[in-house]
Tab-separated table of C-alpha atoms in Angstrom:
chain	number	residue	atom	x	y	z
Z	67	MET	CA	-33.741	-7.304	-28.314
Z	68	ALA	CA	-33.669	-6.377	-24.813
Z	69	ILE	CA	-30.625	-4.757	-23.213
Z	70	ASN	CA	-29.388	-6.783	-20.103
Z	71	ALA	CA	-26.802	-5.691	-17.629
Z	72	PRO	CA	-23.200	-5.858	-18.826
Z	73	GLU	CA	-21.441	-9.297	-18.188
Z	74	GLY	CA	-19.859	-9.535	-14.772
Z	75	THR	CA	-22.428	-7.144	-13.203
Z	76	TYR	CA	-25.969	-7.712	-11.462
Z	77	ASP	CA	-28.709	-5.710	-10.175
Z	78	LEU	CA	-29.340	-5.164	-6.359
Z	79	LEU	CA	-32.917	-6.030	-6.414
Z	80	PRO	CA	-34.980	-4.884	-3.372
Z	81	ASP	CA	-34.415	-7.968	-0.970
Z	82	ARG	CA	-30.545	-8.184	-1.797
Z	83	LYS	CA	-30.394	-4.194	-1.726
Z	84	LEU	CA	-31.937	-4.335	1.733
Z	85	PHE	CA	-29.549	-6.955	2.897
Z	86	TRP	CA	-26.594	-4.999	1.605
Z	87	GLU	CA	-27.785	-2.083	3.548
Z	88	GLN	CA	-28.061	-3.990	6.829
Z	89	PHE	CA	-24.655	-5.596	5.934
Z	90	LYS	CA	-23.264	-1.874	5.859
Z	91	GLN	CA	-24.985	-0.986	9.018
Z	92	THR	CA	-23.635	-4.202	10.887
Z	93	ALA	CA	-20.167	-3.167	9.942
Z	94	ARG	CA	-20.715	0.554	11.103
Z	95	ASP	CA	-22.112	-0.994	14.373
Z	96	VAL	CA	-19.037	-3.326	15.032
Z	97	PHE	CA	-16.347	-1.153	13.564
Z	98	GLY	CA	-17.607	1.802	15.372
Z	99	LEU	CA	-16.871	0.119	18.745
Z	100	TYR	CA	-13.265	0.149	17.843
Z	101	GLY	CA	-13.373	4.141	16.853
Z	102	TYR	CA	-13.571	3.641	12.899
Z	103	LEU	CA	-15.417	6.488	11.129
Z	104	PRO	CA	-16.953	6.492	7.608
Z	105	ILE	CA	-15.347	7.931	4.662
Z	106	GLU	CA	-16.276	7.838	0.853
Z	107	THR	CA	-13.672	8.330	-1.689
Z	108	PRO	CA	-14.510	8.769	-5.444
Z	109	VAL	CA	-15.198	5.687	-7.550
Z	110	ILE	CA	-12.958	7.018	-10.053
Z	111	GLU	CA	-9.245	7.958	-9.315
Z	112	ARG	CA	-6.168	8.905	-11.264
Z	113	THR	CA	-4.653	5.760	-12.925
Z	114	GLU	CA	-1.426	6.770	-11.460
Z	115	LEU	CA	-2.595	6.184	-7.932
Z	116	PHE	CA	-3.058	2.547	-8.563
Z	117	VAL	CA	-0.030	2.021	-10.576
Z	118	ARG	CA	2.319	3.702	-7.841
Z	119	GLY	CA	0.260	2.266	-4.880
Z	120	ILE	CA	-0.721	-1.274	-5.973
Z	121	GLY	CA	2.172	-1.860	-8.231
Z	122	GLU	CA	2.580	-2.092	-11.998
Z	123	ALA	CA	3.563	-5.488	-11.942
Z	124	THR	CA	0.517	-6.812	-10.219
Z	125	ASP	CA	-2.587	-8.519	-12.115
Z	126	VAL	CA	-4.842	-5.890	-10.867
Z	127	VAL	CA	-2.894	-2.811	-12.335
Z	128	GLY	CA	-1.571	-4.950	-15.527
Z	129	LYS	CA	-4.788	-6.689	-16.588
Z	130	GLU	CA	-7.829	-5.831	-14.467
Z	131	MET	CA	-8.248	-2.210	-14.277
Z	132	PHE	CA	-11.086	-0.420	-16.247
Z	133	THR	CA	-9.796	2.799	-17.766
Z	134	ALA	CA	-12.289	5.722	-18.007
Z	135	LEU	CA	-11.961	8.115	-21.134
Z	136	SER	CA	-14.295	11.121	-22.040
Z	137	GLY	CA	-15.088	11.304	-25.782
Z	138	ALA	CA	-12.716	13.926	-26.106
Z	139	ASN	CA	-9.813	12.139	-24.542
Z	140	LEU	CA	-10.622	9.167	-26.527
Z	141	GLN	CA	-10.463	10.998	-29.866
Z	142	LYS	CA	-6.967	12.071	-28.875
Z	143	LEU	CA	-5.711	8.587	-28.102
Z	144	LEU	CA	-7.168	7.662	-31.442
Z	145	ASN	CA	-5.393	10.562	-33.047
Z	146	GLY	CA	-2.087	9.336	-31.322
Z	147	GLU	CA	-1.907	12.181	-28.967
Z	148	LYS	CA	-0.562	11.506	-25.482
Z	149	LEU	CA	-2.789	12.269	-22.549
Z	150	PRO	CA	-1.540	14.053	-19.469
Z	151	SER	CA	-1.362	11.852	-16.219
Z	152	LYS	CA	-4.425	13.871	-14.717
Z	153	SER	CA	-6.642	12.687	-17.701
Z	154	ARG	CA	-5.731	9.039	-17.181
Z	155	LEU	CA	-8.579	7.863	-14.916
Z	156	SER	CA	-9.476	4.342	-13.591
Z	157	LEU	CA	-12.381	2.788	-11.927
Z	158	ARG	CA	-11.113	1.811	-8.566
Z	159	PRO	CA	-10.289	-1.827	-8.223
Z	160	GLU	CA	-9.878	-1.767	-4.542
Z	161	GLY	CA	-10.533	0.632	-1.562
Z	162	THR	CA	-7.053	1.015	0.263
Z	163	ALA	CA	-5.241	3.238	-2.271
Z	164	GLY	CA	-8.064	5.925	-2.295
Z	165	VAL	CA	-8.380	6.111	1.256
Z	166	VAL	CA	-4.688	6.697	1.903
Z	167	ARG	CA	-4.600	9.210	-0.986
Z	168	ALA	CA	-7.429	11.044	0.934
Z	169	CYS	CA	-5.461	10.902	4.310
Z	170	VAL	CA	-2.394	12.409	2.356
Z	171	GLN	CA	-4.183	15.061	0.457
Z	172	HIS	CA	-6.339	16.291	3.531
Z	173	ASP	CA	-3.457	15.649	6.048
Z	174	LEU	CA	-5.715	13.544	8.393
Z	175	VAL	CA	-2.840	12.229	10.124
Z	176	PRO	CA	-0.626	15.273	11.220
Z	177	GLN	CA	2.540	15.055	13.122
Z	178	GLY	CA	1.691	13.822	16.715
Z	179	ALA	CA	-1.878	13.180	16.133
Z	180	PRO	CA	-3.696	9.790	16.823
Z	181	PRO	CA	-4.205	7.284	14.023
Z	182	ALA	CA	-6.899	7.901	11.511
Z	183	LYS	CA	-9.425	5.084	11.673
Z	184	LEU	CA	-11.712	5.013	8.584
Z	185	MET	CA	-14.144	2.539	7.173
Z	186	TYR	CA	-15.735	2.524	3.805
Z	187	ALA	CA	-18.335	0.527	1.672
Z	188	GLY	CA	-18.996	0.498	-2.046
Z	189	PRO	CA	-18.538	-0.902	-5.333
Z	190	MET	CA	-15.103	-1.833	-6.946
Z	191	PHE	CA	-14.359	-2.789	-10.550
Z	192	ARG	CA	-12.129	-5.285	-12.038
Z	193	ALA	CA	-11.877	-6.598	-15.835
Z	194	GLU	CA	-11.886	-10.316	-14.684
Z	195	ARG	CA	-13.423	-13.266	-16.147
Z	196	PRO	CA	-16.805	-13.531	-14.503
Z	197	GLN	CA	-17.240	-16.855	-12.225
Z	198	PHE	CA	-19.053	-17.733	-9.149
Z	199	GLY	CA	-17.748	-15.512	-6.379
Z	200	ARG	CA	-15.900	-12.972	-8.898
Z	201	GLN	CA	-17.689	-10.138	-10.715
Z	202	ARG	CA	-16.583	-7.290	-12.608
Z	203	GLU	CA	-18.371	-4.897	-10.315
Z	204	PHE	CA	-18.569	-6.023	-6.707
Z	205	ASN	CA	-19.098	-4.481	-3.404
Z	206	GLN	CA	-16.703	-4.304	-0.490
Z	207	VAL	CA	-16.601	-3.189	3.124
Z	208	GLY	CA	-13.255	-2.276	4.355
Z	209	ILE	CA	-11.296	-0.308	7.035
Z	210	GLU	CA	-7.691	1.534	7.065
Z	211	CYS	CA	-6.030	2.519	10.326
Z	212	LEU	CA	-3.288	5.038	9.306
Z	213	GLY	CA	-0.550	6.313	11.657
Z	214	ALA	CA	0.095	3.315	14.150
Z	215	GLU	CA	2.747	0.641	13.384
Z	216	ASP	CA	2.203	-1.113	16.818
Z	217	PRO	CA	1.349	-4.792	16.373
Z	218	ALA	CA	-1.806	-4.303	18.450
Z	219	THR	CA	-3.208	-2.434	15.584
Z	220	ASP	CA	-2.869	-5.592	13.413
Z	221	ALA	CA	-4.464	-7.958	15.981
Z	222	GLU	CA	-7.176	-5.326	16.927
Z	223	ALA	CA	-8.372	-5.163	13.150
Z	224	ILE	CA	-8.245	-9.050	12.820
Z	225	ILE	CA	-10.215	-9.487	16.049
Z	226	MET	CA	-12.620	-6.781	14.916
Z	227	LEU	CA	-13.237	-8.640	11.635
Z	228	MET	CA	-13.871	-11.928	13.498
Z	229	ARG	CA	-16.449	-10.211	15.514
Z	230	PHE	CA	-17.987	-8.788	12.246
Z	231	PHE	CA	-18.471	-12.397	10.895
Z	232	ASP	CA	-19.928	-13.578	14.159
Z	233	ARG	CA	-22.326	-10.837	14.121
Z	234	VAL	CA	-23.333	-11.265	10.301
Z	235	GLY	CA	-23.890	-14.904	10.721
Z	236	ILE	CA	-20.791	-16.651	9.457
Z	237	PRO	CA	-19.872	-18.982	12.391
Z	238	GLN	CA	-16.314	-19.704	13.438
Z	239	GLU	CA	-16.562	-23.408	12.261
Z	240	SER	CA	-17.252	-22.180	8.719
Z	241	ARG	CA	-14.192	-20.086	8.183
Z	242	VAL	CA	-10.511	-20.323	8.723
Z	243	LEU	CA	-7.999	-17.387	9.439
Z	244	LEU	CA	-4.641	-17.629	7.541
Z	245	ILE	CA	-1.716	-15.246	8.615
Z	246	ASN	CA	1.774	-14.673	7.762
Z	247	SER	CA	4.314	-11.811	7.642
Z	248	LEU	CA	6.079	-10.632	4.427
Z	249	GLY	CA	8.694	-8.769	5.952
Z	250	CYS	CA	10.049	-5.186	5.272
Z	251	ALA	CA	12.339	-3.271	3.235
Z	252	THR	CA	15.268	-4.613	5.089
Z	253	CYS	CA	14.615	-8.312	4.775
Z	254	ARG	CA	12.270	-8.769	1.900
Z	255	PRO	CA	14.785	-8.044	-0.919
Z	256	ALA	CA	16.959	-10.904	-0.044
Z	257	TYR	CA	14.066	-13.286	0.405
Z	258	ARG	CA	12.556	-12.209	-3.101
Z	259	GLU	CA	15.949	-13.080	-4.570
Z	260	ALA	CA	16.159	-16.262	-2.962
Z	261	VAL	CA	12.659	-17.196	-4.303
Z	262	ARG	CA	13.521	-15.947	-7.671
Z	263	ALA	CA	16.748	-18.035	-7.915
Z	264	TYR	CA	14.592	-21.075	-6.756
Z	265	MET	CA	12.135	-20.535	-9.476
Z	266	GLU	CA	14.836	-20.113	-11.976
Z	267	ALA	CA	16.138	-23.452	-10.972
Z	268	HIS	CA	12.406	-24.717	-11.485
Z	269	ALA	CA	11.485	-22.693	-14.405
Z	270	ASP	CA	10.738	-25.679	-16.714
Z	271	GLU	CA	8.147	-26.656	-14.327
Z	272	LEU	CA	6.432	-23.409	-13.824
Z	273	CYS	CA	3.473	-22.178	-15.986
Z	274	GLU	CA	4.192	-19.313	-18.241
Z	275	THR	CA	2.693	-16.732	-15.956
Z	276	CYS	CA	4.945	-17.777	-13.092
Z	277	ARG	CA	7.803	-17.470	-15.415
Z	278	GLU	CA	6.706	-13.862	-16.101
Z	279	ARG	CA	6.453	-13.226	-12.480
Z	280	MET	CA	9.729	-14.499	-11.841
Z	281	GLU	CA	11.573	-11.383	-12.759
Z	282	LEU	CA	8.924	-8.766	-11.808
Z	283	ASN	CA	7.222	-10.089	-8.715
Z	284	PRO	CA	8.479	-13.670	-7.765
Z	285	LEU	CA	6.400	-13.777	-4.451
Z	286	ARG	CA	3.122	-13.709	-6.580
Z	287	ALA	CA	4.007	-17.241	-7.806
Z	288	PHE	CA	2.873	-18.482	-4.353
Z	289	ASP	CA	-0.720	-17.432	-5.295
Z	290	CYS	CA	-0.795	-19.197	-8.491
Z	291	LYS	CA	-3.776	-21.554	-8.869
Z	292	ASN	CA	-1.929	-23.887	-11.154
Z	293	GLU	CA	-1.633	-27.204	-9.243
Z	294	GLN	CA	1.725	-28.109	-10.471
Z	295	CYS	CA	3.106	-24.506	-9.806
Z	296	ALA	CA	1.639	-24.887	-6.130
Z	297	GLN	CA	3.373	-28.183	-5.721
Z	298	VAL	CA	6.876	-26.715	-6.723
Z	299	MET	CA	6.445	-23.650	-4.781
Z	300	GLU	CA	6.004	-25.848	-1.819
Z	301	GLY	CA	9.590	-26.400	-1.792
Z	302	ALA	CA	10.601	-22.713	-2.106
Z	303	PRO	CA	12.272	-20.737	0.648
Z	304	LYS	CA	9.929	-19.794	3.444
Z	305	ILE	CA	9.652	-16.186	4.495
Z	306	GLY	CA	9.865	-17.314	8.231
Z	307	ASP	CA	13.457	-18.162	7.889
Z	308	HIS	CA	14.391	-14.608	6.277
Z	309	LEU	CA	12.530	-12.181	8.699
Z	310	CYS	CA	14.889	-9.474	10.288
Z	311	PRO	CA	14.728	-9.367	14.104
Z	312	ASP	CA	12.272	-6.378	13.998
Z	313	CYS	CA	9.809	-8.222	11.729
Z	314	ALA	CA	10.059	-11.463	13.608
Z	315	GLU	CA	9.276	-9.487	16.709
Z	316	HIS	CA	6.418	-7.759	15.276
Z	317	TYR	CA	4.818	-11.198	14.020
Z	318	ASP	CA	5.423	-12.811	17.421
Z	319	GLN	CA	3.521	-9.796	19.109
Z	320	VAL	CA	0.694	-10.195	16.799
Z	321	ARG	CA	0.276	-13.923	17.222
Z	322	ALA	CA	0.520	-13.564	21.086
Z	323	LEU	CA	-2.350	-10.904	21.012
Z	324	LEU	CA	-4.518	-13.048	18.902
Z	325	ASP	CA	-3.788	-15.979	21.268
Z	326	VAL	CA	-4.804	-13.866	24.164
Z	327	ALA	CA	-8.077	-12.925	22.394
Z	328	GLY	CA	-8.694	-16.644	21.832
Z	329	ILE	CA	-8.581	-16.282	18.046
Z	330	SER	CA	-7.570	-19.196	16.150
Z	331	TYR	CA	-5.446	-19.035	13.248
Z	332	VAL	CA	-3.330	-21.060	10.980
Z	333	GLU	CA	0.106	-19.833	9.778
Z	334	ASP	CA	0.530	-20.026	5.981
Z	335	GLN	CA	3.935	-18.898	4.739
Z	336	ARG	CA	2.623	-19.147	1.179
Z	337	LEU	CA	0.032	-16.349	1.972
Z	338	VAL	CA	1.126	-13.139	-0.007
Z	339	ARG	CA	-2.205	-11.476	-1.143
Z	340	GLY	CA	-2.289	-9.866	-4.544
Z	341	LEU	CA	-1.105	-6.383	-3.993
Z	342	ASP	CA	2.474	-5.018	-3.938
Z	343	TYR	CA	1.984	-2.673	-1.116
Z	344	TYR	CA	1.636	-5.157	1.726
Z	345	THR	CA	4.470	-5.276	4.392
Z	346	ARG	CA	4.766	-7.471	7.543
Z	347	THR	CA	1.408	-8.811	8.552
Z	348	VAL	CA	-0.968	-10.312	5.864
Z	349	PHE	CA	-3.948	-12.395	6.628
Z	350	GLU	CA	-6.991	-14.085	4.792
Z	351	VAL	CA	-10.106	-15.473	6.007
Z	352	GLN	CA	-11.428	-18.311	3.930
Z	353	THR	CA	-14.435	-20.493	4.030
Z	354	VAL	CA	-13.951	-24.284	5.224
Z	355	GLY	CA	-14.801	-27.043	3.056
Z	356	ASP	CA	-15.224	-24.904	0.033
Z	357	ASP	CA	-12.673	-26.117	-2.671
Z	358	ARG	CA	-13.753	-23.380	-5.060
Z	359	ALA	CA	-11.000	-20.870	-6.261
Z	360	GLN	CA	-12.944	-18.005	-4.882
Z	361	ASN	CA	-13.013	-18.992	-1.233
Z	362	ALA	CA	-11.475	-15.857	0.494
Z	363	ILE	CA	-14.325	-13.587	2.140
Z	364	GLY	CA	-11.918	-11.061	3.365
Z	365	GLY	CA	-8.265	-10.107	4.074
Z	366	GLY	CA	-5.761	-7.542	4.268
Z	367	GLY	CA	-2.540	-6.711	5.999
Z	368	ARG	CA	-0.056	-3.847	6.662
Z	369	TYR	CA	1.423	-1.280	4.272
Z	370	ASP	CA	3.732	0.777	6.092
Z	371	LYS	CA	5.116	2.422	2.752
Z	372	LEU	CA	1.974	2.917	0.802
Z	373	ALA	CA	1.545	6.721	1.701
Z	374	GLU	CA	5.120	7.478	0.926
Z	375	ASP	CA	4.771	5.678	-2.548
Z	376	ILE	CA	1.733	7.994	-3.426
Z	377	GLY	CA	3.689	11.217	-2.237
Z	378	GLY	CA	2.888	11.573	1.417
Z	379	ARG	CA	5.056	11.466	4.397
Z	380	PRO	CA	5.942	8.194	6.272
Z	381	THR	CA	2.663	6.963	7.643
Z	382	PRO	CA	2.282	3.225	8.619
Z	383	GLY	CA	-0.905	1.570	7.791
Z	384	PHE	CA	-3.229	-1.509	8.288
Z	385	GLY	CA	-6.390	-2.356	6.719
Z	386	PHE	CA	-8.599	-4.922	5.334
Z	387	ALA	CA	-11.558	-5.563	2.924
Z	388	LEU	CA	-14.271	-8.106	2.792
Z	389	GLY	CA	-16.465	-8.916	-0.146
Z	390	PHE	CA	-20.318	-8.575	0.253
Z	391	GLU	CA	-21.317	-11.009	-2.487
Z	392	ARG	CA	-18.930	-13.772	-1.159
Z	393	CYS	CA	-20.326	-13.503	2.290
Z	394	ALA	CA	-23.760	-13.445	0.844
Z	395	ASN	CA	-23.076	-16.628	-0.992
Z	396	VAL	CA	-21.537	-18.320	2.174
Z	397	LEU	CA	-24.614	-17.238	4.209
Z	398	GLU	CA	-27.086	-18.808	1.303
Z	399	ALA	CA	-25.178	-22.064	1.536
Z	400	LEU	CA	-25.448	-22.154	5.276
Z	401	GLY	CA	-29.069	-21.717	4.889
Z	402	HIS	CA	-29.423	-17.780	6.057
Z	403	GLY	CA	-32.753	-16.460	5.728
Z	404	PHE	CA	-32.452	-12.833	3.948
Z	405	PRO	CA	-34.744	-10.020	4.899
Z	406	ARG	CA	-37.907	-9.498	2.942
Z	407	ALA	CA	-38.060	-5.940	1.579
Z	408	ARG	CA	-41.430	-4.529	2.410
Z	409	ALA	CA	-42.911	-1.995	0.090
Z	410	CYS	CA	-45.491	-0.942	2.902
Z	411	ARG	CA	-46.448	-1.716	6.435
Z	412	ALA	CA	-50.227	-0.892	6.140
Z	413	PHE	CA	-52.589	-0.865	3.053
Z	414	ILE	CA	-55.932	0.791	2.510
Z	415	ALA	CA	-58.636	-1.378	0.479
Z	416	CYS	CA	-61.639	0.243	-1.061
Z	417	VAL	CA	-64.919	-1.597	-1.271
Z	418	ASN	CA	-65.850	0.385	-4.295
Z	419	ASP	CA	-64.710	3.713	-6.306
Z	420	GLU	CA	-67.012	5.741	-4.332
Z	421	VAL	CA	-64.470	5.740	-1.307
Z	422	ARG	CA	-61.184	6.079	-3.304
Z	423	ALA	CA	-60.601	9.734	-2.753
Z	424	ASP	CA	-61.208	9.044	1.193
Z	425	ALA	CA	-58.605	6.280	0.840
Z	426	PHE	CA	-56.143	8.601	-0.996
Z	427	ALA	CA	-56.542	11.178	1.832
Z	428	LEU	CA	-56.335	8.681	4.453
Z	429	ALA	CA	-52.997	7.331	2.975
Z	430	GLN	CA	-51.342	10.725	3.280
Z	431	VAL	CA	-52.318	11.168	6.865
Z	432	MET	CA	-50.835	7.626	7.562
Z	433	ARG	CA	-47.623	8.480	5.760
Z	434	ASP	CA	-47.379	11.937	7.635
Z	435	ALA	CA	-47.785	9.891	10.733
Z	436	GLY	CA	-44.669	7.643	9.921
Z	437	VAL	CA	-46.444	4.563	8.674
Z	438	ALA	CA	-45.472	3.331	5.208
Z	439	THR	CA	-48.710	2.902	3.425
Z	440	GLU	CA	-49.707	1.840	0.126
Z	441	LEU	CA	-53.329	1.613	-1.890
Z	442	ASP	CA	-54.459	0.259	-5.094
Z	443	HIS	CA	-54.369	2.622	-8.180
Z	444	GLN	CA	-55.425	-0.025	-10.890
Z	445	GLY	CA	-59.105	-0.339	-9.804
Z	446	ARG	CA	-58.788	-4.020	-8.528
Z	447	SER	CA	-61.447	-5.792	-6.769
Z	448	LEU	CA	-61.596	-5.972	-2.905
Z	449	LYS	CA	-60.366	-9.598	-3.158
Z	450	SER	CA	-57.595	-8.590	-5.526
Z	451	GLN	CA	-56.710	-5.696	-3.126
Z	452	PHE	CA	-55.988	-8.120	-0.211
Z	453	LYS	CA	-53.842	-10.201	-2.407
Z	454	LEU	CA	-51.881	-7.075	-3.535
Z	455	ALA	CA	-51.596	-5.933	0.235
Z	456	ASP	CA	-50.143	-9.582	1.188
Z	457	LYS	CA	-47.669	-9.473	-1.757
Z	458	LEU	CA	-46.332	-5.894	-0.511
Z	459	GLY	CA	-45.900	-7.311	2.716
Z	460	ALA	CA	-48.516	-5.273	4.572
Z	461	LEU	CA	-49.272	-6.229	8.245
Z	462	ALA	CA	-52.338	-4.422	8.368
Z	463	VAL	CA	-55.279	-3.455	6.061
Z	464	ILE	CA	-57.680	-0.720	6.515
Z	465	ILE	CA	-60.977	-1.463	4.748
Z	466	LEU	CA	-63.021	1.634	3.673
Z	467	GLY	CA	-66.718	1.048	2.731
Z	468	PRO	CA	-69.331	3.799	2.054
Z	469	ASP	CA	-71.725	2.461	4.701
Z	470	GLU	CA	-69.036	2.494	7.516
Z	471	LEU	CA	-67.525	5.798	6.350
Z	472	ALA	CA	-71.082	7.404	6.813
Z	473	GLU	CA	-70.885	6.260	10.301
Z	474	GLY	CA	-67.166	7.757	10.828
Z	475	GLN	CA	-65.881	4.361	10.980
Z	476	VAL	CA	-63.346	2.008	9.051
Z	477	ARG	CA	-62.420	-1.655	9.437
Z	478	VAL	CA	-58.964	-2.778	10.478
Z	479	ARG	CA	-57.581	-6.198	9.495
Z	480	ASN	CA	-54.437	-8.066	11.147
Z	481	MET	CA	-53.013	-9.790	8.015
Z	482	ASN	CA	-51.390	-12.335	10.405
Z	483	SER	CA	-54.518	-13.379	12.437
Z	484	HIS	CA	-57.139	-12.291	9.971
Z	485	GLU	CA	-59.088	-10.779	12.781
Z	486	GLU	CA	-61.002	-7.672	11.838
Z	487	SER	CA	-62.287	-4.868	14.141
Z	488	LEU	CA	-64.722	-1.944	13.588
Z	489	VAL	CA	-62.881	1.372	14.807
Z	490	LEU	CA	-63.672	5.055	14.436
Z	491	LYS	CA	-61.817	6.640	11.509
Z	492	ASP	CA	-59.998	8.974	13.863
Z	493	GLU	CA	-58.710	5.850	15.670
Z	494	ALA	CA	-57.368	3.947	12.519
Z	495	ILE	CA	-53.711	5.028	13.069
Z	496	PRO	CA	-53.526	3.882	16.413
Z	497	ALA	CA	-55.218	0.580	15.767
Z	498	VAL	CA	-52.761	-0.062	12.903
Z	499	LEU	CA	-49.853	1.008	15.089
Z	500	SER	CA	-50.976	-1.794	17.730
Z	501	ILE	CA	-50.724	-4.449	15.037
Z	502	LEU	CA	-47.369	-3.212	13.622
């Protein structure tokens, strides 16, 4: 039996891989205009980072993380031995915690320094039930801004993400921006208690998961996909009524800046996101007219305590992440044409075996000149070589025949117009370049 990719994973075949590379380049182009620089953190981190950073009560940490064990450590666990914290490793379920850890470890935001603006792109891993728009291995692009608590930081990042969606081809009419404020350490505890008390009064109407969340993380009930729970939570206390003056002012300024920039948004006081580190501003971009559960294509928010939670000094932060696969699904639904991965730009065809050595030598010269070139290695007929050239996406074909070579000449065919010209062998490269 053939071995297939694990459930919830997929292969990035050439066409989709090319689009992923272009997607990342678009992010670098757009985010670079705002001062963001690339960073790459390990795919594997100490489990403690996610437990302390994301929150032990979250679904991500409690249910969805993949733990990585060496053979030796697995044997220790089977023998009942306890592993030291440095040996407990997990595949990253999201990108923020790792970037903040890197900033703390390498002191990227020293006292008095400007904010560190960083962007990343790569795979994340969650042990979820695979479904449309949700994979166990998926790709994200994200940014983190460490060291600035100004509301302008929040607004700038949100505007930047909207610009990215415009550039990549997801139009404004196909998406909606939801925003909210979750308050801070001053005002959120009282609000959490008010929500918990409300949930206790309606416990018999809530699902088992929400009843479990009631004590550990009652705000997560706002994110429950159970329809009855959603109806119950509609009547819960609203965070907007509990914000302290500082948080209310911060939220007002974020909205004012979005208004000035002409960014449309919808205030959603049920929006909590799924990670414990968020404070104040949170936001999410969802697709319009998509009633599937996985309709969020990007989101994030402020996390002013995360650096402290993982052992660093107080460093405010703001970030977001967007899912490549979900964006690709939206673009496909909109009829977006994805790029075709071309194996070559030029192809060298041989009339017979007598000229194959000449074709091989010319291919090397073409490649040295910067032209991606292929030729037949399976003894195909000339007709089959043209079919192969077309399949590979070649725009020009150089035809080598013994009679022409004897005169120091070759034929060059334009694969779009099918026009052929007889040129000197030494002029083959300029002739091909004129077609390309």
